[in-house]
Amino acid sequence: MAQKTNWFENAVVYQIYPLSYMDGNNDGIGDIPGIISKLDYIKDLGATAIWFSPLYASPWKDYGYDISDYRAIHPAFGTMEDFDRLMAECKKRGLRVIMDMVLNHTSDQHAWFREAIADPNSKYRDYYIIRPGRKKNGKLLPPTNWVSCFTGSAWARIDGTDDFYLHLFAPEQPDLNWENPAVRDEIVDIMRFWLDKGVAGFRFDVFNLWSKVYPLRDDRGLLRLQKGSSFFVDGPRMHEFLRELNTRVLSEYDTYTVGESYLPDPEHAHRYIRRESGELDSIFDFAHLTSDNLFGLKFIPKPFDLLRFKLGLLGPQIKYFATGWNTLVLENHDCVRSVSRFGIKTEQYRYEAATFLALITFMGWGTPFIYQGEEIGMTNADFTSMDQLKDPVSHFVFDTMTKTFRFPRGLAFRLIRCGARDHARTPMQWDDGVNAGFNAGETPWQCLNSAYPEINVRRDLNAERSVYRFYQQLLAFRRENPVALRGETRLHLPKSRRMIVYSRELEGRRLLIVGNFSARSRKFRLPSGFHATRLAVRLTNYDRQLLRREMTLRPYEAIVFEEI
Ligand code: GLC
Ligand code: CA
């Protein structure tokens, strides 16, 4: 057993989507040598760890979330020697490495799946979830009516047979059968392989889908948006599987684990991260990121609801405080850019909104996760046609909208553009030169965001009002302030639809975080128990010295006060 230091409680994690970060050899695709050349930039921001979206061998049907070899680096990213060098260069800078572990499914090109399909008697058959189809009125139907998280049936027919395999995501992502102990043995070995290389932790992709309810059967829930979800979300053996990974491998290393949850039930969510459960250190809970779309369906926008945002952002901080640990997230590779949502008028308030969002999010309790480009206020791209979108999900959903629901193509495109994951995946904007400095001129795999001449790292660093420098200040403040790191969160003005106000409290010391989440100036009165004469401004995205009991906050103004 390794001593657990809980280093992640003081960590700041920077997420890299390797395809789009930095293209070192000018072939249009980001790579490990490119990443290495930017480590100082990441370190200077104040990050202490990097989470890499999948670097493994993969046919890239879902850009790496379909792994064909868990122990190999994708040749477009580099070699295993490049990876080892990346580890060494990170170590030199005190940056820990967190790997993405996609264990709900593999690629259909993984050797296990190819064997399973080629030979029905192979032991690999039982690595996956394969069942005969059902015959009805002379037609062959899938074994159950479950719907994939990427739309359409969750079953694909195996060519030339009446058998189907389960895929909760794309057809090229067959689900692993976690019931099979041999699968879990493989997974333990894979994790050990990376931990022995010095990796400090894992982000578990859609982990709460690993366990399914057996025997598999139809979902008869009439109102359920996604048929089958009650049989594959938070399944009966989830807690047991997580504990097994801890007992068998994680506990031997000083690791950090964060699970990406898919629509988790709140009771289960809490159990996953309870310290005493021995399951995960934390989860991503994206509730606040559903505050401007309908039922969490990102392609169906709805007016921004600040009450929902506050509940989503601050709820877990309050709920998990005594028993677990939390994460703080504004963006990732599956989301639109934060300055381009929540009803923000980006053209007018990009700097204010970017710094506002950072302040109100990362002054909370939990480990901050910063997604590449967020630290310079990158915006959504102005895509003009479907063929600029590389994410298969954009196309699945477009097809469902136009074919199944007969939406006009223009409308479908506009909806897709509201929620497309592609916005997060355009190349990182380093400067205003050729291809935004992403590479030396080869056409990037995903088109650039045309805003790059105005929004790029070089320009931001030289600007009077720099988002990056604001992040630096914010992260430095957190690092040095025990209340910011460990204080308990308390929500104030819970009913306000314009202001977000909360305090952090530790051993009699208090911080007060105040933000005007709107484009209009707002009057704000200090919550009871706080006195203007005893508060000092520690951080703000406007100039402010003057303090009164009642103040007017400008558009997207955010302030950290400290009680003195
Ligand atoms: C997670 C990943 C996403 C991927 C999906 C299937 O949600 O973040 O990018 O498509 O899982 O692996
Ligand atoms: Ca490259």
Coordinates of C-alpha atoms and ligand atoms in Angstrom, one line a residue:
M1 CA 0.0 0.0 0.0
A2 CA 1.3 3.4 -0.9
Q3 CA 0.8 6.3 1.4
K4 CA -2.0 8.5 0.0
T5 CA -0.9 12.2 0.1
N6 CA -4.1 13.6 -1.5
W7 CA -1.8 15.9 -3.6
F8 CA -4.8 16.5 -5.9
E9 CA -6.4 18.7 -3.2
N10 CA -3.8 21.4 -4.1
A11 CA -3.6 20.6 -7.8
V12 CA -4.6 22.6 -10.8
V13 CA -5.2 20.4 -13.8
Y14 CA -4.8 21.6 -17.4
Q15 CA -6.6 19.4 -20.1
I16 CA -4.9 18.9 -23.4
Y17 CA -6.8 17.6 -26.5
P18 CA -3.7 16.3 -28.3
L19 CA -5.0 16.5 -31.8
S20 CA -5.5 20.2 -31.5
Y21 CA -2.8 21.5 -29.2
M22 CA 0.5 22.0 -31.1
D23 CA 1.6 20.3 -34.3
G24 CA 5.4 19.9 -34.0
N25 CA 6.1 18.2 -37.3
N26 CA 3.6 20.1 -39.5
D27 CA 1.5 17.2 -40.7
G28 CA -1.8 18.9 -39.6
I29 CA -2.2 17.0 -36.4
G30 CA -1.1 18.0 -32.9
D31 CA 1.6 15.8 -31.4
I32 CA 3.8 15.0 -28.3
P33 CA 6.8 17.0 -29.5
G34 CA 4.5 19.9 -30.0
I35 CA 3.1 19.5 -26.5
I36 CA 6.6 19.4 -25.0
S37 CA 7.4 22.7 -26.6
K38 CA 4.5 24.3 -24.7
L39 CA 5.1 22.9 -21.2
D40 CA 6.6 26.1 -19.9
Y41 CA 3.5 27.9 -21.0
I42 CA 1.3 25.5 -19.0
K43 CA 3.5 25.6 -16.0
D44 CA 3.6 29.4 -16.0
L45 CA -0.2 29.5 -16.0
G46 CA -0.1 27.9 -12.6
A47 CA -1.1 24.3 -13.5
T48 CA 0.4 21.5 -11.6
A49 CA -0.9 18.5 -13.6
I50 CA -1.9 17.7 -17.1
W51 CA -4.8 15.4 -18.2
F52 CA -4.2 14.2 -21.7
S53 CA -7.3 13.2 -23.8
P54 CA -6.4 9.8 -25.2
L55 CA -2.9 9.5 -26.7
Y56 CA -3.3 5.8 -27.5
A57 CA -3.4 3.9 -30.8
S58 CA -6.9 4.3 -32.3
P59 CA -8.7 4.5 -35.6
W60 CA -10.0 7.8 -34.4
K61 CA -13.7 7.1 -35.1
D62 CA -14.2 9.1 -31.9
Y63 CA -10.8 10.7 -31.9
G64 CA -9.1 8.5 -29.4
Y65 CA -12.1 7.5 -27.3
D66 CA -12.0 4.3 -29.4
I67 CA -8.8 2.6 -28.3
S68 CA -7.3 -0.2 -30.4
D69 CA -4.2 -0.7 -28.2
Y70 CA -4.0 0.5 -24.6
R71 CA -0.3 0.2 -24.4
A72 CA 0.7 2.0 -27.6
I73 CA 0.9 5.7 -28.5
H74 CA -0.9 6.8 -31.7
P75 CA 1.9 7.1 -34.4
A76 CA 0.6 10.5 -35.4
F77 CA 1.3 11.7 -31.8
G78 CA 4.7 10.2 -31.7
T79 CA 6.4 7.1 -30.3
M80 CA 6.6 5.6 -26.8
E81 CA 10.0 7.3 -26.5
D82 CA 8.3 10.6 -27.2
F83 CA 5.9 9.8 -24.4
D84 CA 8.7 8.9 -22.0
R85 CA 10.4 12.2 -22.8
L86 CA 7.1 14.0 -22.2
M87 CA 6.9 12.3 -18.8
A88 CA 10.5 13.4 -18.0
E89 CA 9.9 17.0 -19.2
C90 CA 6.7 17.2 -17.1
K91 CA 8.5 15.8 -14.1
K92 CA 11.3 18.4 -14.5
R93 CA 8.6 21.1 -14.2
G94 CA 6.7 19.5 -11.3
L95 CA 3.7 18.7 -13.6
R96 CA 2.0 15.4 -12.9
V97 CA 0.4 13.4 -15.7
I98 CA -3.1 12.1 -15.7
M99 CA -4.1 9.7 -18.4
D100 CA -7.6 9.2 -19.9
M101 CA -8.8 5.7 -19.4
V102 CA -11.6 4.7 -21.7
L103 CA -12.8 1.4 -20.2
N104 CA -16.5 1.2 -21.1
H105 CA -15.6 0.2 -24.6
T106 CA -12.7 -0.4 -27.0
S107 CA -12.4 0.3 -30.7
D108 CA -13.8 -2.3 -33.0
Q109 CA -10.3 -2.5 -34.3
H110 CA -8.9 -3.7 -31.0
A111 CA -7.4 -7.2 -31.3
W112 CA -9.8 -8.5 -28.7
F113 CA -12.9 -7.4 -30.7
R114 CA -11.4 -8.6 -34.0
E115 CA -10.9 -12.1 -32.5
A116 CA -14.3 -12.0 -30.9
I117 CA -15.9 -11.4 -34.3
A118 CA -13.7 -13.7 -36.4
D119 CA -14.1 -16.7 -34.1
P120 CA -17.3 -17.3 -32.2
N121 CA -15.5 -19.8 -30.0
S122 CA -12.7 -17.4 -29.1
K123 CA -12.3 -16.6 -25.4
Y124 CA -12.5 -12.9 -26.5
R125 CA -16.2 -13.4 -27.4
D126 CA -17.0 -13.0 -23.8
Y127 CA -15.0 -9.8 -23.5
Y128 CA -17.9 -8.0 -25.2
I129 CA -21.7 -8.1 -24.9
I130 CA -22.9 -10.2 -27.8
R131 CA -26.5 -11.5 -28.1
P132 CA -28.6 -13.1 -30.8
G133 CA -31.1 -10.7 -32.4
R134 CA -34.9 -11.2 -32.0
K135 CA -37.0 -12.4 -34.9
K136 CA -40.3 -10.7 -35.2
N137 CA -42.6 -10.9 -38.3
G138 CA -39.8 -12.2 -40.3
K139 CA -37.6 -9.3 -39.3
L140 CA -34.4 -9.4 -37.2
L141 CA -34.5 -6.9 -34.3
P142 CA -31.8 -6.0 -31.9
P143 CA -31.7 -7.9 -28.6
T144 CA -33.2 -4.9 -26.7
N145 CA -34.6 -1.5 -27.4
W146 CA -31.7 0.4 -25.8
V147 CA -30.6 3.7 -27.4
S148 CA -27.0 4.7 -27.8
C149 CA -25.7 7.9 -26.2
F150 CA -24.8 9.0 -29.7
T151 CA -28.4 8.4 -31.0
G152 CA -29.8 5.3 -32.7
S153 CA -29.9 1.7 -31.6
A154 CA -27.2 0.7 -29.1
W155 CA -26.8 -2.6 -31.0
A156 CA -25.0 -3.3 -34.2
R157 CA -25.4 -6.5 -36.2
I158 CA -22.3 -8.7 -36.8
D159 CA -22.0 -9.0 -40.5
G160 CA -23.2 -12.3 -41.9
T161 CA -24.7 -13.5 -38.6
D162 CA -27.9 -13.0 -36.6
D163 CA -25.8 -11.8 -33.6
F164 CA -25.5 -8.2 -32.4
Y165 CA -23.0 -6.5 -30.1
L166 CA -23.8 -3.7 -27.7
H167 CA -22.3 -0.2 -28.2
L168 CA -23.5 2.5 -25.9
F169 CA -21.6 5.0 -28.1
A170 CA -20.6 4.7 -31.8
P171 CA -20.9 1.4 -33.6
E172 CA -17.1 1.4 -33.7
Q173 CA -17.0 1.4 -29.9
P174 CA -18.2 -2.0 -28.7
D175 CA -18.9 -2.1 -24.9
L176 CA -16.6 -4.3 -22.8
N177 CA -18.2 -7.0 -20.6
W178 CA -17.1 -6.1 -17.1
E179 CA -18.8 -9.2 -15.7
N180 CA -16.0 -11.2 -17.2
P181 CA -13.2 -11.4 -14.6
A182 CA -10.6 -11.8 -17.5
V183 CA -11.6 -8.3 -18.7
R184 CA -11.0 -6.8 -15.3
D185 CA -7.6 -8.6 -15.1
E186 CA -6.7 -7.0 -18.4
I187 CA -7.8 -3.6 -17.1
V188 CA -5.8 -3.9 -13.9
D189 CA -2.7 -4.8 -16.0
I190 CA -3.2 -1.8 -18.3
M191 CA -3.5 0.6 -15.4
R192 CA -0.4 -0.9 -13.8
F193 CA 1.5 -0.4 -17.1
W194 CA 0.9 3.3 -17.0
L195 CA 1.3 3.8 -13.3
D196 CA 4.7 2.1 -13.6
K197 CA 5.7 4.7 -16.1
G198 CA 5.1 7.3 -13.5
V199 CA 1.6 8.4 -14.4
A200 CA -0.1 10.0 -11.4
G201 CA -3.7 9.3 -12.0
F202 CA -6.6 8.6 -14.3
R203 CA -9.7 10.2 -15.7
F204 CA -12.2 7.4 -16.2
D205 CA -14.3 8.0 -19.3
V206 CA -18.1 7.5 -18.8
F207 CA -17.2 5.2 -15.9
N208 CA -20.7 4.8 -14.5
L209 CA -21.8 2.8 -17.5
W210 CA -19.4 -0.1 -16.8
S211 CA -22.0 -2.3 -15.0
K212 CA -25.2 -3.3 -16.8
V213 CA -28.4 -4.9 -15.4
Y214 CA -28.6 -8.6 -16.3
P215 CA -30.4 -10.3 -17.9
L216 CA -30.5 -7.7 -20.6
R217 CA -34.1 -6.7 -21.4
D218 CA -36.3 -4.0 -23.0
D219 CA -36.7 -0.7 -21.3
R220 CA -40.5 -0.1 -20.9
G221 CA -40.1 3.3 -19.3
L222 CA -42.4 5.4 -21.5
L223 CA -41.1 8.8 -20.5
R224 CA -37.5 8.0 -20.5
L225 CA -35.5 10.2 -22.9
Q226 CA -33.0 7.5 -23.5
K227 CA -34.3 4.0 -23.6
G228 CA -32.1 1.6 -21.6
S229 CA -30.5 4.2 -19.4
S230 CA -32.0 2.7 -16.3
F231 CA -30.3 -0.6 -17.1
F232 CA -26.8 0.8 -17.8
V233 CA -26.4 4.0 -15.7
D234 CA -25.0 3.4 -12.2
G235 CA -25.5 -0.4 -12.7
P236 CA -25.6 -2.9 -9.8
R237 CA -21.9 -3.7 -9.6
M238 CA -20.5 -0.2 -10.2
H239 CA -19.3 0.3 -6.6
E240 CA -17.9 -3.1 -6.4
F241 CA -15.9 -2.7 -9.7
L242 CA -14.4 0.6 -8.4
R243 CA -13.4 -0.9 -5.1
E244 CA -11.8 -3.8 -6.9
L245 CA -9.6 -1.4 -9.0
N246 CA -8.5 0.2 -5.8
T247 CA -7.7 -2.9 -4.0
R248 CA -5.9 -4.5 -6.9
V249 CA -3.9 -1.7 -8.3
L250 CA -4.6 1.9 -7.4
S251 CA -3.9 1.6 -3.7
E252 CA -0.3 0.6 -4.5
Y253 CA 0.4 4.1 -5.9
D254 CA -0.3 7.6 -4.7
T255 CA -2.9 8.2 -7.3
Y256 CA -5.7 10.6 -8.1
T257 CA -8.9 9.4 -9.9
V258 CA -11.6 11.4 -11.4
G259 CA -14.6 9.7 -13.0
E260 CA -16.6 11.3 -15.8
S261 CA -20.1 10.5 -14.9
Y262 CA -23.0 10.1 -17.3
L263 CA -26.3 11.4 -15.8
P264 CA -25.5 10.0 -12.4
D265 CA -28.1 9.5 -9.8
P266 CA -27.2 11.8 -6.9
E267 CA -27.1 9.1 -4.2
H268 CA -24.7 7.0 -6.3
A269 CA -22.7 10.1 -7.2
H270 CA -22.1 10.7 -3.6
R271 CA -21.2 7.1 -2.9
Y272 CA -18.6 7.1 -5.7
I273 CA -16.6 9.8 -4.0
R274 CA -17.1 9.2 -0.3
R275 CA -13.7 8.8 1.2
E276 CA -14.8 5.8 3.2
S277 CA -16.2 4.0 0.1
G278 CA -12.7 3.6 -1.4
E279 CA -14.0 4.1 -4.9
L280 CA -13.0 7.4 -6.6
D281 CA -11.4 10.6 -5.4
S282 CA -13.8 12.8 -7.4
I283 CA -16.2 12.9 -10.3
F284 CA -17.1 15.4 -12.9
D285 CA -20.7 16.5 -12.3
F286 CA -21.8 18.7 -15.2
A287 CA -25.1 19.9 -13.8
H288 CA -24.2 23.6 -14.1
L289 CA -23.4 23.1 -17.7
T290 CA -27.0 22.2 -18.5
S291 CA -28.2 25.6 -17.3
D292 CA -28.7 26.9 -20.9
N293 CA -30.1 23.8 -22.7
L294 CA -33.2 21.6 -22.4
F295 CA -32.9 18.5 -20.3
G296 CA -29.2 18.6 -20.7
L297 CA -29.6 18.1 -24.4
K298 CA -26.9 20.4 -25.7
F299 CA -28.3 20.8 -29.1
I300 CA -31.6 22.3 -27.8
P301 CA -30.8 25.7 -26.4
K302 CA -32.9 27.5 -23.8
P303 CA -32.5 30.8 -22.0
F304 CA -29.8 30.7 -19.4
D305 CA -31.0 29.9 -15.9
L306 CA -28.6 31.2 -13.2
L307 CA -30.5 29.5 -10.4
R308 CA -29.7 26.2 -12.0
F309 CA -26.1 27.2 -12.7
K310 CA -25.6 28.1 -9.0
L311 CA -27.2 24.9 -7.8
G312 CA -25.0 22.9 -10.2
L313 CA -21.8 24.7 -9.4
L314 CA -22.2 25.1 -5.7
G315 CA -24.5 22.2 -4.7
P316 CA -21.7 19.5 -4.9
Q317 CA -19.4 21.8 -2.9
I318 CA -21.9 21.9 -0.1
K319 CA -22.9 18.3 -0.3
Y320 CA -19.5 16.6 -0.6
F321 CA -17.6 18.9 1.8
A322 CA -17.5 16.6 4.8
T323 CA -17.1 13.4 3.0
G324 CA -15.3 13.6 -0.3
W325 CA -13.7 15.9 -2.8
N326 CA -14.9 18.0 -5.7
T327 CA -13.9 19.2 -9.2
L328 CA -14.4 22.6 -10.8
V329 CA -15.0 22.7 -14.5
L330 CA -16.1 25.2 -17.1
E331 CA -15.1 23.5 -20.3
N332 CA -13.7 20.3 -21.8
H333 CA -13.4 18.7 -25.2
D334 CA -17.1 17.9 -25.3
C335 CA -18.4 21.4 -24.5
V336 CA -18.9 24.6 -26.3
R337 CA -16.7 27.5 -25.2
S338 CA -17.8 29.0 -22.0
V339 CA -17.6 32.7 -23.1
S340 CA -19.9 31.8 -26.0
R341 CA -22.8 30.5 -23.9
F342 CA -24.8 31.3 -20.8
G343 CA -26.4 34.2 -22.7
I344 CA -23.2 36.1 -22.9
K345 CA -22.8 38.8 -25.5
T346 CA -19.3 37.6 -26.4
E347 CA -18.4 40.4 -28.9
Q348 CA -18.9 43.0 -26.2
Y349 CA -17.9 41.3 -23.0
R350 CA -15.4 38.5 -23.9
Y351 CA -12.7 39.6 -21.5
E352 CA -15.1 40.4 -18.7
A353 CA -17.0 37.2 -19.1
A354 CA -13.9 35.0 -19.4
T355 CA -12.4 36.4 -16.2
F356 CA -15.8 36.5 -14.4
L357 CA -16.4 32.8 -15.2
A358 CA -12.9 31.8 -14.1
L359 CA -13.3 33.7 -10.8
I360 CA -16.7 32.4 -9.8
T361 CA -15.8 28.9 -10.8
F362 CA -12.2 28.4 -9.6
M363 CA -12.7 30.2 -6.3
G364 CA -14.9 27.3 -5.3
W365 CA -14.0 24.2 -3.4
G366 CA -12.4 21.4 -5.5
T367 CA -9.7 20.8 -8.0
P368 CA -9.8 23.3 -11.0
F369 CA -9.7 21.7 -14.5
I370 CA -8.8 24.2 -17.2
Y371 CA -9.3 23.2 -20.8
Q372 CA -6.8 24.4 -23.5
G373 CA -7.7 27.8 -24.8
E374 CA -10.1 28.6 -22.0
E375 CA -7.2 30.5 -20.3
I376 CA -7.1 33.0 -23.2
G377 CA -10.9 33.2 -23.6
M378 CA -11.2 31.3 -26.8
T379 CA -14.7 31.5 -28.4
N380 CA -16.9 29.2 -30.4
A381 CA -16.0 28.9 -34.1
D382 CA -18.2 30.4 -36.8
F383 CA -18.8 27.1 -38.7
T384 CA -20.8 27.6 -41.9
S385 CA -21.4 24.0 -43.0
M386 CA -21.6 20.5 -41.8
D387 CA -18.5 19.4 -43.6
Q388 CA -16.4 21.6 -41.3
L389 CA -17.5 19.5 -38.4
K390 CA -15.3 16.5 -37.7
D391 CA -17.0 15.1 -34.7
P392 CA -19.1 12.0 -35.6
V393 CA -21.7 13.0 -33.0
S394 CA -22.5 16.2 -34.9
H395 CA -23.3 14.1 -37.9
F396 CA -25.2 11.4 -36.0
V397 CA -27.4 14.1 -34.5
F398 CA -27.8 16.0 -37.8
D399 CA -28.9 12.8 -39.5
T400 CA -31.4 12.0 -36.7
M401 CA -32.8 15.5 -36.8
T402 CA -33.2 15.6 -40.6
K403 CA -34.1 12.0 -41.3
T404 CA -36.1 10.8 -38.3
F405 CA -37.6 14.1 -37.2
R406 CA -37.6 15.7 -40.7
F407 CA -36.1 19.0 -39.5
P408 CA -35.2 21.3 -42.3
R409 CA -31.4 21.1 -42.9
G410 CA -30.8 24.7 -42.1
L411 CA -32.5 24.5 -38.8
A412 CA -30.8 21.2 -38.0
F413 CA -27.4 22.8 -38.8
R414 CA -28.1 25.8 -36.6
L415 CA -29.0 23.5 -33.6
I416 CA -26.0 21.4 -34.1
R417 CA -23.9 24.5 -34.1
C418 CA -25.3 25.5 -30.7
G419 CA -23.9 22.4 -29.1
A420 CA -21.2 20.9 -31.3
R421 CA -18.2 19.5 -29.6
D422 CA -16.2 20.7 -32.6
H423 CA -16.1 24.2 -31.1
A424 CA -13.7 22.9 -28.4
R425 CA -11.6 21.1 -30.9
T426 CA -10.4 23.7 -33.4
P427 CA -6.6 24.2 -33.2
M428 CA -5.2 26.1 -30.3
Q429 CA -4.6 29.7 -31.2
W430 CA -1.0 30.6 -30.4
D431 CA -0.5 33.7 -32.5
D432 CA -1.8 35.6 -35.6
G433 CA 0.6 34.0 -38.0
V434 CA 0.1 31.0 -40.4
N435 CA -2.5 28.6 -39.0
A436 CA -2.5 30.5 -35.7
G437 CA 0.9 29.2 -34.9
F438 CA -0.5 25.7 -34.6
N439 CA 1.9 24.5 -37.2
A440 CA 4.0 25.7 -40.1
G441 CA 1.4 25.7 -42.8
E442 CA -0.1 22.2 -43.4
T443 CA -3.9 22.3 -43.4
P444 CA -5.0 21.4 -39.8
W445 CA -7.2 18.2 -39.4
Q446 CA -9.9 20.5 -38.0
C447 CA -10.4 24.0 -39.4
L448 CA -9.3 27.0 -37.4
N449 CA -11.5 29.4 -35.6
S450 CA -11.5 32.5 -37.8
A451 CA -11.3 34.7 -34.7
Y452 CA -7.6 33.7 -34.3
P453 CA -6.1 37.0 -35.5
E454 CA -7.8 38.7 -32.5
I455 CA -7.8 35.9 -30.0
N456 CA -4.5 34.2 -29.6
V457 CA -1.9 33.5 -26.9
R458 CA 0.6 36.1 -28.1
R459 CA -1.9 38.9 -28.3
D460 CA -3.5 38.0 -25.0
L461 CA -0.1 38.0 -23.2
N462 CA 0.6 41.4 -24.6
A463 CA -2.8 42.9 -23.9
E464 CA -3.4 45.3 -21.1
R465 CA -6.4 43.1 -20.1
S466 CA -5.1 39.6 -20.4
V467 CA -7.2 36.6 -19.6
Y468 CA -4.1 34.4 -19.1
R469 CA -2.6 36.8 -16.6
F470 CA -5.9 36.9 -14.8
Y471 CA -5.9 33.1 -14.6
Q472 CA -2.3 33.4 -13.3
Q473 CA -3.3 35.8 -10.5
L474 CA -6.4 33.7 -9.6
L475 CA -4.4 30.5 -9.4
A476 CA -1.6 32.1 -7.4
F477 CA -4.1 33.5 -5.0
R478 CA -5.8 30.1 -4.5
R479 CA -2.4 28.4 -4.1
E480 CA -1.4 30.7 -1.2
N481 CA -4.7 31.0 0.5
P482 CA -5.8 28.1 2.8
V483 CA -9.4 29.4 2.8
A484 CA -9.5 29.2 -1.0
L485 CA -8.1 25.7 -0.9
R486 CA -10.0 24.2 2.0
G487 CA -12.7 26.5 3.1
E488 CA -16.3 25.4 3.3
T489 CA -18.7 26.9 0.7
R490 CA -21.8 28.7 1.7
L491 CA -24.3 30.1 -0.7
H492 CA -25.7 33.6 -0.3
L493 CA -28.6 35.3 -2.1
P494 CA -29.8 31.9 -3.4
K495 CA -32.8 33.4 -5.2
S496 CA -31.0 36.1 -7.1
R497 CA -31.3 35.6 -10.8
R498 CA -28.4 38.0 -11.6
M499 CA -25.9 37.7 -8.8
I500 CA -23.8 34.8 -7.7
V501 CA -22.6 35.2 -4.2
Y502 CA -20.9 32.7 -1.9
S503 CA -18.5 32.6 0.9
R504 CA -15.7 30.2 1.8
E505 CA -14.9 29.8 5.5
L506 CA -12.1 28.1 7.4
E507 CA -11.3 28.4 11.1
G508 CA -13.0 31.8 11.5
R509 CA -11.4 33.2 8.3
R510 CA -13.7 34.1 5.4
L511 CA -13.6 35.0 1.7
L512 CA -16.6 36.4 0.0
I513 CA -17.0 35.8 -3.7
V514 CA -19.4 38.1 -5.6
G515 CA -20.3 38.2 -9.3
N516 CA -22.8 40.0 -11.5
F517 CA -23.8 37.4 -14.0
S518 CA -25.4 39.8 -16.4
A519 CA -24.6 42.5 -19.0
R520 CA -26.3 45.3 -16.9
S521 CA -25.0 47.1 -13.9
R522 CA -26.6 45.8 -10.7
K523 CA -26.9 47.2 -7.2
F524 CA -25.5 44.8 -4.6
R525 CA -25.8 44.8 -0.9
L526 CA -23.3 42.9 1.3
P527 CA -25.0 39.8 2.8
S528 CA -25.7 40.2 6.5
G529 CA -22.7 39.4 8.7
F530 CA -20.3 41.1 6.3
H531 CA -19.1 44.7 6.9
A532 CA -17.5 46.9 4.3
T533 CA -15.0 48.2 6.7
R534 CA -13.7 44.8 7.4
L535 CA -13.4 43.6 3.8
A536 CA -10.4 43.9 1.5
V537 CA -10.5 43.4 -2.3
R538 CA -8.1 40.6 -3.2
L539 CA -9.0 40.0 -6.8
T540 CA -11.3 41.5 -9.3
N541 CA -11.7 41.8 -13.1
Y542 CA -12.4 45.6 -13.0
D543 CA -10.6 48.3 -11.0
R544 CA -12.2 48.6 -7.6
Q545 CA -11.0 50.0 -4.4
L546 CA -14.0 51.7 -3.0
L547 CA -16.1 49.6 -0.8
R548 CA -19.5 50.3 0.6
R549 CA -22.3 48.3 2.1
E550 CA -24.1 48.9 -1.1
M551 CA -22.2 48.8 -4.4
T552 CA -23.0 48.9 -8.1
L553 CA -21.4 46.0 -10.0
R554 CA -20.7 46.5 -13.6
P555 CA -21.4 43.9 -16.3
Y556 CA -19.7 40.6 -15.4
E557 CA -17.8 42.2 -12.6
A558 CA -16.5 39.6 -10.1
I559 CA -14.7 40.2 -6.9
V560 CA -13.0 38.2 -4.2
F561 CA -13.1 39.9 -0.8
E562 CA -11.2 38.8 2.2
E563 CA -12.3 39.5 5.7
I564 CA -9.6 41.4 7.7
Ligands
GLC1 C1 -16.8 10.7 -23.0 C2 -15.7 11.5 -23.7 C3 -16.2 11.8 -25.1 C4 -16.5 10.5 -25.8 C5 -17.4 9.5 -25.0 C6 -17.3 8.1 -25.4 O1 -17.9 11.5 -22.8 O2 -15.4 12.7 -23.0 O3 -15.4 12.6 -25.9 O4 -17.0 10.6 -27.0 O5 -17.0 9.5 -23.6 O6 -16.0 7.6 -25.1
CA2 CA 1.9 16.5 -36.1

